[in-house]
């Protein structure tokens, strides 16, 4: 039994004494302990070495005390397993030297045996579960097929992912074939994560907000829905679409256990658009963690008051930034824990 199961209770819609709290990218660059490991090992070595991934995952649990851990990994381990080369370049971020631009390129992409290609992730889950010793639940994650495709086609990060969109709009058959391959791989990957011990999964649609509502349904949402359908009977599925407030109504009917909301959508609107009966997660502006701790506490209390304490998971509206003082991250977590006390 997990000692602190607030997060799982909130996902099931049960009444809680206070909302649970965790932060996207909580195992990351704002922690000096993380930076010490980063100096010794490159990015994908950290992802591929179970001992390092599990150590990094547990760091924030010990240092700032959130109610759930999220496995340290990256959404781009999926394309790597699919025969798409991905590097992490200093100062650039993700770099794919051979982006996918044609039907022929799509044909080269494989749907792998996830246990063979991504076995190191499953090992990291088992090690992390041991280190956590049932203190808090562990979340596994994947990128949405659209978000993965954005990188695969663009070849790197982008302000507008124009090449990815061009690929969808000029070669839709090839785009859908690629999206389906990513979807099939993602389903197998998340199922393997659940079998290895994660307590819930989150799908990150980081670039969903780049699409119009009509294009979102065609090139992103239908594939996320396949993932939810495949996993909802095995685990709790959280979907986070950045900039996707326009899709919240459809998302609420999807069978997902919870929906992430970014800071551009007010709690009131998020509750209204989702019909008020699904767990919501979010939506503190990560930059607001630069405010003084006393102000963070006030804003967190207001945020919880607006969402309501039940069917709610306190979180940021996107990942924590590298320049956030650890004391401020801790103030955010502590403010949630002190709610109603």
XYZ file of C-alpha atoms in Angstrom:
341
model
C 0.000 0.000 0.000
C 1.196 3.509 -0.823
C 1.486 5.591 2.349
C 0.565 8.909 0.723
C -2.186 8.118 -1.780
C -3.733 11.603 -2.042
C -2.754 11.838 -5.715
C -4.481 8.536 -6.573
C -7.579 9.538 -4.574
C -7.814 12.814 -6.496
C -7.536 10.935 -9.812
C -10.448 8.732 -8.751
C -12.515 11.770 -7.727
C -12.570 10.829 -4.031
C -12.964 13.454 -1.303
C -9.621 14.563 0.135
C -8.508 16.696 3.087
C -6.402 18.829 0.717
C -5.398 18.575 -2.943
C -2.255 16.605 -3.824
C 0.659 18.483 -5.359
C 3.494 17.690 -7.763
C 5.281 19.712 -10.445
C 5.978 18.965 -14.076
C 9.768 18.668 -14.589
C 10.176 18.522 -10.788
C 13.163 16.190 -11.308
C 15.295 18.744 -13.073
C 17.570 21.693 -13.515
C 16.424 23.901 -10.611
C 17.913 21.343 -8.155
C 21.663 21.597 -7.382
C 21.651 17.818 -6.793
C 20.404 17.293 -10.350
C 23.034 19.661 -11.745
C 25.778 17.676 -10.010
C 24.694 14.563 -11.957
C 24.232 16.591 -15.168
C 27.878 17.698 -15.022
C 29.054 14.085 -15.063
C 26.681 12.466 -17.568
C 25.114 13.622 -20.827
C 21.353 13.820 -21.202
C 20.501 10.488 -22.823
C 23.031 8.653 -20.617
C 20.974 9.884 -17.670
C 17.790 8.640 -19.336
C 19.294 5.259 -20.296
C 21.022 4.440 -16.996
C 18.378 3.088 -14.591
C 20.452 3.925 -11.496
C 20.757 7.576 -12.567
C 17.144 7.924 -13.749
C 15.826 6.500 -10.474
C 18.116 8.690 -8.361
C 17.004 11.819 -10.257
C 13.317 10.806 -9.965
C 13.510 10.498 -6.186
C 15.556 13.694 -5.571
C 12.556 16.084 -5.453
C 10.618 13.699 -3.185
C 13.410 13.973 -0.628
C 14.117 17.695 -1.179
C 10.771 19.459 -1.732
C 8.277 16.764 -0.730
C 5.579 16.549 -3.457
C 2.801 13.942 -3.282
C 3.855 12.047 -6.425
C 7.068 11.235 -8.295
C 7.353 11.386 -12.085
C 9.909 9.132 -13.721
C 12.928 10.998 -15.085
C 13.040 10.304 -18.827
C 12.228 12.145 -22.042
C 9.435 12.021 -24.597
C 12.057 11.551 -27.352
C 13.112 8.064 -26.232
C 10.106 6.900 -28.289
C 11.365 8.141 -31.684
C 14.838 6.829 -30.799
C 13.303 3.379 -30.357
C 11.505 3.799 -33.706
C 14.698 4.133 -35.764
C 14.691 7.958 -35.706
C 17.998 9.429 -34.572
C 17.691 11.994 -31.764
C 20.530 13.928 -30.142
C 20.458 16.512 -27.361
C 22.629 19.466 -28.403
C 23.939 21.937 -25.843
C 22.277 25.297 -26.387
C 19.919 23.871 -29.050
C 17.930 21.161 -27.287
C 16.581 18.195 -29.254
C 18.303 17.733 -32.627
C 17.228 15.174 -35.234
C 19.851 15.046 -37.999
C 17.577 13.201 -40.468
C 14.091 14.679 -40.165
C 11.159 12.856 -41.740
C 9.897 14.617 -44.851
C 8.550 11.919 -47.233
C 6.613 8.666 -47.537
C 9.937 6.888 -47.964
C 11.159 8.338 -44.647
C 7.965 7.171 -42.928
C 8.491 3.653 -44.333
C 11.882 3.520 -42.552
C 10.215 4.157 -39.184
C 9.549 0.986 -37.196
C 7.108 0.027 -34.468
C 9.662 -1.563 -32.127
C 9.532 -4.205 -29.431
C 9.401 -1.738 -26.538
C 10.853 -4.271 -24.070
C 13.941 -4.648 -26.246
C 14.423 -1.007 -27.210
C 13.172 0.667 -24.045
C 13.906 -1.973 -21.437
C 16.113 0.514 -19.589
C 12.992 2.578 -18.790
C 11.288 -0.461 -17.248
C 14.412 -1.140 -15.168
C 14.396 2.489 -14.004
C 10.750 2.097 -12.917
C 11.536 -0.994 -10.846
C 14.545 0.687 -9.206
C 12.550 3.848 -8.535
C 9.729 1.884 -6.912
C 12.312 0.333 -4.586
C 13.794 3.726 -3.705
C 10.377 5.255 -3.135
C 9.508 2.373 -0.771
C 5.760 3.033 -1.169
C 6.040 6.619 0.088
C 4.261 8.219 -2.909
C 2.869 7.059 -6.282
C 5.020 7.026 -9.421
C 3.845 8.607 -12.687
C 5.026 7.375 -16.092
C 4.642 9.546 -19.172
C 4.866 9.875 -22.934
C 4.550 12.662 -25.454
C 1.437 12.826 -27.604
C 1.874 11.439 -31.128
C 1.455 14.938 -32.600
C 4.107 16.413 -30.284
C 6.562 13.600 -31.120
C 5.842 14.064 -34.822
C 6.570 17.799 -34.520
C 10.161 17.005 -33.532
C 10.507 14.102 -35.996
C 9.554 16.290 -38.966
C 10.872 19.699 -37.874
C 14.186 18.217 -36.727
C 14.417 20.469 -33.665
C 12.355 22.716 -31.391
C 10.457 25.538 -33.094
C 8.245 28.532 -32.364
C 5.621 27.389 -34.884
C 6.563 23.886 -36.161
C 5.879 25.095 -39.702
C 7.587 22.112 -41.373
C 5.567 19.644 -39.280
C 2.358 21.425 -40.250
C 3.379 21.584 -43.900
C 3.982 17.812 -43.830
C 0.468 17.235 -42.422
C -1.219 19.565 -44.898
C 0.683 18.552 -48.063
C 1.244 14.833 -47.343
C -1.652 13.889 -45.034
C -1.506 10.162 -45.850
C 2.166 9.962 -44.864
C 1.532 12.137 -41.786
C -1.291 9.890 -40.572
C 0.818 6.772 -41.205
C 3.590 8.244 -39.059
C 1.161 9.362 -36.341
C -0.326 5.852 -36.205
C 3.118 4.240 -35.863
C 3.936 6.624 -32.999
C 0.550 5.885 -31.405
C 1.037 2.107 -31.588
C 4.509 2.414 -30.073
C 3.276 4.762 -27.338
C 0.452 2.412 -26.333
C 2.865 -0.543 -26.061
C 5.348 1.636 -24.152
C 2.821 2.934 -21.615
C 1.370 -0.557 -21.103
C 4.890 -1.839 -20.379
C 5.375 1.008 -17.901
C 2.157 0.076 -16.105
C 3.237 -3.584 -16.001
C 6.590 -2.456 -14.540
C 4.880 -0.604 -11.700
C 3.888 3.002 -12.484
C 0.687 4.054 -10.693
C -0.619 6.474 -13.364
C 0.448 7.841 -16.747
C 0.452 11.301 -18.286
C 0.346 12.162 -21.980
C 2.053 15.496 -22.738
C 0.674 17.289 -25.781
C 3.177 20.133 -25.513
C 2.573 21.443 -29.044
C -1.155 20.749 -29.389
C -1.897 24.450 -29.049
C -0.050 25.063 -32.327
C -3.021 23.607 -34.210
C -6.422 25.116 -34.975
C -9.356 23.339 -33.247
C -10.254 21.546 -36.508
C -6.682 20.426 -37.224
C -6.240 19.444 -33.579
C -9.046 16.901 -33.873
C -7.531 15.416 -37.017
C -3.807 15.389 -36.252
C -3.650 15.161 -32.461
C -6.767 14.348 -30.512
C -7.871 11.193 -32.362
C -4.486 9.614 -31.567
C -4.556 10.649 -27.895
C -8.047 9.127 -27.713
C -6.629 5.803 -28.961
C -4.056 5.905 -26.137
C -6.728 6.643 -23.512
C -8.964 3.847 -24.847
C -6.074 1.370 -24.720
C -4.972 2.281 -21.180
C -7.950 3.528 -19.178
C -8.923 0.055 -17.922
C -5.354 -0.602 -16.724
C -4.430 2.701 -15.086
C -5.379 6.347 -14.541
C -4.570 8.472 -17.600
C -3.859 12.212 -17.327
C -3.831 14.298 -20.512
C -2.067 17.655 -20.589
C -2.421 19.740 -23.732
C -0.594 23.061 -23.560
C -2.676 25.797 -25.148
C -5.522 23.335 -25.799
C -8.307 24.931 -23.749
C -10.490 24.768 -26.909
C -10.433 20.953 -26.699
C -11.282 20.626 -22.989
C -14.928 19.783 -23.733
C -13.956 16.804 -25.930
C -11.169 15.795 -23.544
C -13.645 15.650 -20.641
C -15.659 12.960 -22.469
C -12.599 10.881 -23.356
C -12.313 8.514 -20.401
C -9.162 10.259 -19.117
C -8.963 10.374 -15.304
C -7.666 13.960 -15.262
C -6.871 16.876 -17.548
C -3.958 19.272 -17.181
C -4.635 22.970 -17.670
C -2.073 25.685 -18.462
C -2.037 29.159 -16.862
C -3.829 30.870 -19.761
C -7.133 29.175 -18.827
C -8.772 30.283 -15.585
C -9.956 27.626 -13.081
C -13.530 28.861 -13.588
C -13.341 28.413 -17.383
C -11.611 25.035 -17.048
C -14.384 23.767 -14.740
C -17.068 25.206 -17.026
C -15.606 23.719 -20.227
C -15.128 20.266 -18.668
C -18.597 20.110 -17.106
C -17.337 20.144 -13.531
C -17.031 16.385 -12.930
C -13.501 15.517 -14.007
C -10.286 15.963 -12.032
C -8.260 18.948 -13.239
C -4.543 19.501 -12.771
C -2.603 22.767 -12.893
C -2.259 25.653 -13.534
C 0.202 27.926 -11.700
C 2.348 29.999 -14.081
C 5.879 28.535 -13.690
C 7.370 32.065 -13.870
C 5.273 33.007 -10.832
C 7.572 30.787 -8.758
C 9.979 33.742 -9.037
C 7.609 35.732 -6.767
C 8.470 35.999 -3.052
C 7.438 32.865 -1.078
C 4.795 34.822 0.886
C 3.146 35.824 -2.393
C 3.408 32.263 -3.765
C 1.477 31.062 -0.708
C -1.328 33.602 -1.269
C -1.601 32.766 -4.969
C -1.630 29.012 -4.337
C -4.437 29.409 -1.784
C -6.423 31.484 -4.271
C -5.808 28.907 -7.028
C -7.097 26.053 -4.855
C -10.110 28.121 -3.760
C -10.980 28.687 -7.420
C -10.545 25.077 -8.546
C -11.968 23.611 -5.307
C -10.049 21.092 -3.202
C -11.725 17.961 -4.623
C -11.185 16.579 -8.124
C -8.097 18.751 -8.263
C -4.313 18.222 -8.384
C -2.179 21.291 -7.701
C 0.562 21.657 -10.286
C 2.182 24.183 -12.590
C 0.745 25.151 -15.973
C 3.903 23.761 -17.615
C 7.334 22.514 -16.486
C 9.306 24.233 -13.708
C 11.964 26.620 -15.040
C 15.688 26.088 -14.371
C 16.119 29.478 -12.662
C 13.588 28.877 -9.853
C 15.101 28.970 -6.337
C 14.624 25.654 -4.528
C 13.115 27.574 -1.577
C 10.385 28.915 -3.892
C 9.594 25.461 -5.274
C 9.348 24.240 -1.694
C 7.107 27.206 -0.814
C 4.716 26.139 -3.600
C 4.532 22.546 -2.312
C 4.266 23.664 1.333
C 1.464 26.118 0.495
C -0.627 23.293 -0.964
C 0.129 21.050 1.998
C -0.929 23.808 4.418
C -4.225 24.413 2.612
C -7.172 24.395 4.993
C -4.914 23.691 7.981
